[in-house]
Amino acid sequence: MKILKKISLGVVLILVAMQFYSPTKNISPGDHTVIFTKETNPSQSLKNTLKNSCFDCHSDNTAYPWYNNIAPISYWIADHVQEGKEHLNFSKWEHYTLDKKNHLLQEIEEVVGNEEMPLTSYTYLHREAALTEIEKNEILDWVKRTRVIYQLGKLPK
Ligand code: HEC
């Protein structure tokens, strides 16, 4: 019993100590998705959908929930954001080649079509981020239309 008490006390102390350290936040001033918007021309409602359902993990600006102030949840969120951005960052759209953009759109088609994104751990807490059938179709239609731009290399001026 004694040893159990010591272990629990140790765990509590570690959790308390963790509260003093928080990972750097993914926030940068300004809207960095201007180029993405210009090139791919999403409708306003589609842009809102991407913002509400994807940008938290796939852009340079995360809208953090209050529980991000609690460690280790903050680390878990930071991990998702970092990994999400490594795969796809709408704020860095201009850094991708035409081929890469085409490929990313194809991946968006796959993950949205297969309902793999947004992550279920995310929609569990952000119910409003779960895609409705209409939003899903809107994304899929837009992907089809937009991929042609990159396949033909015909960017809007
Ligand atoms: C809670 C964070 C989070 C949200 C919200 C989110 N993603 Fe992701 N996404 C990730 C992570 C983490 C990965 C990398 C690991 C993986 O594939 O599960 C990823 C990977 C991806 C990939 C690459 C898949 C591959 O096969 O490499 C695409 C494309 C993608 N997400 C699109 C989206 C779209 C579109 C939305 C919104 C409808 C979205 N994501 C919402 C975290 C997120």
Coordinates of C-alpha atoms and ligand atoms in Angstrom, one line a residue:
M1 CA 0.0 0.0 0.0
K2 CA 2.8 2.4 1.0
I3 CA 4.4 2.0 -2.4
L4 CA 1.1 2.7 -4.2
K5 CA 0.7 5.9 -2.2
K6 CA 4.2 7.0 -3.2
I7 CA 3.5 6.3 -6.8
S8 CA 0.2 8.2 -6.8
L9 CA 1.9 11.2 -5.1
G10 CA 4.7 11.0 -7.8
V11 CA 2.1 11.0 -10.6
V12 CA 0.3 14.0 -9.1
L13 CA 3.5 15.9 -8.6
I14 CA 4.5 15.3 -12.2
L15 CA 1.1 16.4 -13.5
V16 CA 1.4 19.6 -11.4
A17 CA 4.9 20.3 -12.6
M18 CA 3.7 19.8 -16.2
Q19 CA 1.3 22.7 -15.9
F20 CA 4.2 25.1 -15.8
Y21 CA 5.3 24.0 -19.3
S22 CA 3.2 24.5 -22.4
P23 CA 4.1 23.8 -26.0
T24 CA 4.4 26.8 -28.3
K25 CA 1.1 27.8 -29.8
N26 CA 0.4 27.5 -33.5
I27 CA -0.7 31.1 -34.1
S28 CA 0.7 33.7 -36.5
P29 CA -0.8 37.1 -37.2
G30 CA -2.6 37.7 -40.5
D31 CA -4.4 35.4 -42.9
H32 CA -2.0 33.2 -44.7
T33 CA -4.5 31.4 -46.7
V34 CA -5.0 34.2 -49.2
I35 CA -3.0 32.5 -52.0
F36 CA -4.7 29.2 -51.4
T37 CA -8.1 31.0 -51.7
K38 CA -7.1 32.9 -54.8
E39 CA -5.8 29.8 -56.6
T40 CA -8.5 27.3 -55.6
N41 CA -11.4 29.7 -55.5
P42 CA -13.6 28.0 -52.8
S43 CA -17.1 29.4 -52.3
Q44 CA -17.5 31.4 -49.1
S45 CA -19.4 28.5 -47.6
L46 CA -16.7 26.0 -48.5
K47 CA -14.0 28.3 -47.1
N48 CA -16.0 28.4 -43.8
T49 CA -16.2 24.6 -43.8
L50 CA -12.5 24.3 -44.3
K51 CA -11.9 26.9 -41.6
N52 CA -14.2 25.2 -39.1
S53 CA -13.2 21.6 -39.9
C54 CA -9.6 21.6 -41.1
F55 CA -7.6 24.8 -40.4
D56 CA -7.1 24.0 -36.7
C57 CA -4.6 21.3 -37.8
H58 CA -3.8 22.3 -41.3
S59 CA -3.0 26.0 -41.2
D60 CA -0.7 28.3 -39.3
N61 CA -3.6 29.4 -37.0
T62 CA -5.3 27.1 -34.5
A63 CA -8.3 28.3 -32.6
Y64 CA -7.5 26.8 -29.3
P65 CA -10.2 25.4 -26.9
W66 CA -10.0 26.3 -23.2
Y67 CA -8.7 22.8 -22.3
N68 CA -5.6 23.5 -24.2
N69 CA -4.5 25.2 -21.0
I70 CA -4.3 21.8 -19.3
A71 CA -1.2 19.6 -19.7
P72 CA -0.9 16.9 -21.0
I73 CA -3.9 17.7 -23.3
S74 CA -1.9 20.7 -24.7
Y75 CA 0.9 18.4 -25.8
W76 CA -1.6 16.0 -27.4
I77 CA -3.2 18.9 -29.3
A78 CA 0.3 20.3 -30.3
D79 CA 1.2 16.9 -31.6
H80 CA -1.9 16.7 -33.9
V81 CA -1.3 20.2 -35.2
Q82 CA 2.3 19.5 -35.9
E83 CA 1.6 16.2 -37.7
G84 CA -1.3 17.6 -39.6
K85 CA 0.7 20.6 -40.8
E86 CA 3.5 18.3 -42.0
H87 CA 1.1 16.5 -44.3
L88 CA -0.9 19.6 -45.4
N89 CA -0.7 23.3 -44.6
F90 CA -3.1 25.5 -46.3
S91 CA -1.1 28.5 -45.1
K92 CA 1.9 27.4 -47.0
W93 CA 0.0 26.6 -50.2
E94 CA 2.3 28.8 -52.4
H95 CA 5.3 26.7 -51.3
Y96 CA 4.0 23.5 -53.0
T97 CA 4.7 22.6 -56.6
L98 CA 1.8 22.1 -59.0
D99 CA 2.2 18.3 -58.8
K100 CA 2.2 18.5 -55.0
K101 CA -1.0 20.6 -54.9
N102 CA -2.7 18.2 -57.3
H103 CA -1.6 15.3 -55.1
L104 CA -2.8 17.0 -51.9
L105 CA -6.2 17.6 -53.5
Q106 CA -6.3 14.0 -54.4
E107 CA -5.5 13.1 -50.8
I108 CA -8.2 15.5 -49.5
E109 CA -10.7 13.7 -51.8
E110 CA -9.6 10.4 -50.3
V111 CA -9.7 11.4 -46.6
V112 CA -13.0 13.3 -46.9
G113 CA -14.6 10.6 -49.1
N114 CA -13.6 7.9 -46.6
E115 CA -14.6 10.1 -43.7
E116 CA -11.1 9.9 -42.1
M117 CA -10.9 13.7 -41.7
P118 CA -11.5 15.6 -39.6
L119 CA -10.1 13.2 -37.0
T120 CA -12.9 11.6 -34.8
S121 CA -11.0 12.5 -31.6
Y122 CA -11.5 16.1 -32.8
T123 CA -15.1 16.0 -33.9
Y124 CA -16.0 14.3 -30.6
L125 CA -15.2 17.6 -28.9
H126 CA -15.9 19.9 -31.8
R127 CA -19.3 18.6 -32.9
E128 CA -19.8 21.5 -35.3
A129 CA -16.6 20.4 -37.2
A130 CA -18.1 17.1 -38.3
L131 CA -18.9 17.3 -42.1
T132 CA -22.5 17.1 -43.1
E133 CA -23.3 15.2 -46.3
I134 CA -23.7 18.6 -48.1
E135 CA -20.4 19.9 -46.9
K136 CA -18.7 16.7 -47.9
N137 CA -20.1 16.8 -51.4
E138 CA -19.1 20.5 -51.7
I139 CA -15.5 19.6 -50.9
L140 CA -15.5 16.7 -53.3
D141 CA -16.9 18.8 -56.2
W142 CA -14.4 21.6 -55.5
V143 CA -11.5 19.1 -55.5
K144 CA -12.5 17.7 -58.9
R145 CA -12.9 21.2 -60.4
T146 CA -9.7 22.5 -58.8
R147 CA -7.4 19.5 -59.7
V148 CA -7.9 20.3 -63.3
I149 CA -6.2 23.7 -62.8
Y150 CA -3.1 22.0 -61.5
Q151 CA -3.2 19.2 -64.0
L152 CA -3.3 21.7 -66.9
G153 CA -1.0 24.1 -65.1
K154 CA -3.6 26.9 -65.7
L155 CA -3.3 29.1 -62.6
P156 CA -5.7 32.1 -62.3
K157 CA -3.8 35.3 -62.9
Ligands
HEC1 C1 -7.4 17.5 -35.1 C2 -6.5 17.8 -36.1 C3 -7.0 17.6 -37.6 C4 -8.1 18.1 -38.2 C5 -9.2 18.9 -37.6 C6 -8.0 17.7 -39.6 N1 -6.9 16.9 -39.8 FE1 -6.2 16.2 -41.5 N2 -4.6 15.3 -40.5 C7 -4.3 15.4 -39.2 C8 -3.2 14.6 -38.9 C9 -2.6 14.4 -37.5 C10 -2.7 14.0 -40.1 C11 -1.6 13.1 -40.3 C12 -1.8 11.7 -39.8 C13 -3.0 11.0 -40.4 O1 -3.0 10.8 -41.6 O2 -3.9 10.6 -39.6 C14 -3.7 14.5 -41.1 C15 -3.5 14.1 -42.4 C16 -4.3 14.7 -43.4 C17 -4.1 14.5 -44.8 C18 -3.0 13.6 -45.4 C19 -3.5 12.2 -45.5 C20 -2.4 11.3 -46.0 O3 -2.8 10.2 -46.5 O4 -1.2 11.6 -45.9 C21 -5.0 15.2 -45.5 C22 -5.2 15.3 -47.0 C23 -5.9 15.8 -44.5 N3 -5.4 15.5 -43.3 C24 -7.0 16.6 -44.8 C25 -7.8 17.1 -43.9 C26 -9.1 17.8 -44.2 C27 -9.6 18.1 -45.6 C28 -9.6 18.2 -43.0 C29 -10.9 18.9 -42.8 C30 -12.1 18.4 -43.4 C31 -8.7 17.7 -41.9 N4 -7.7 17.1 -42.5 C32 -8.9 18.0 -40.6 C33 -5.0 16.2 -38.3 C34 -6.2 16.8 -38.5

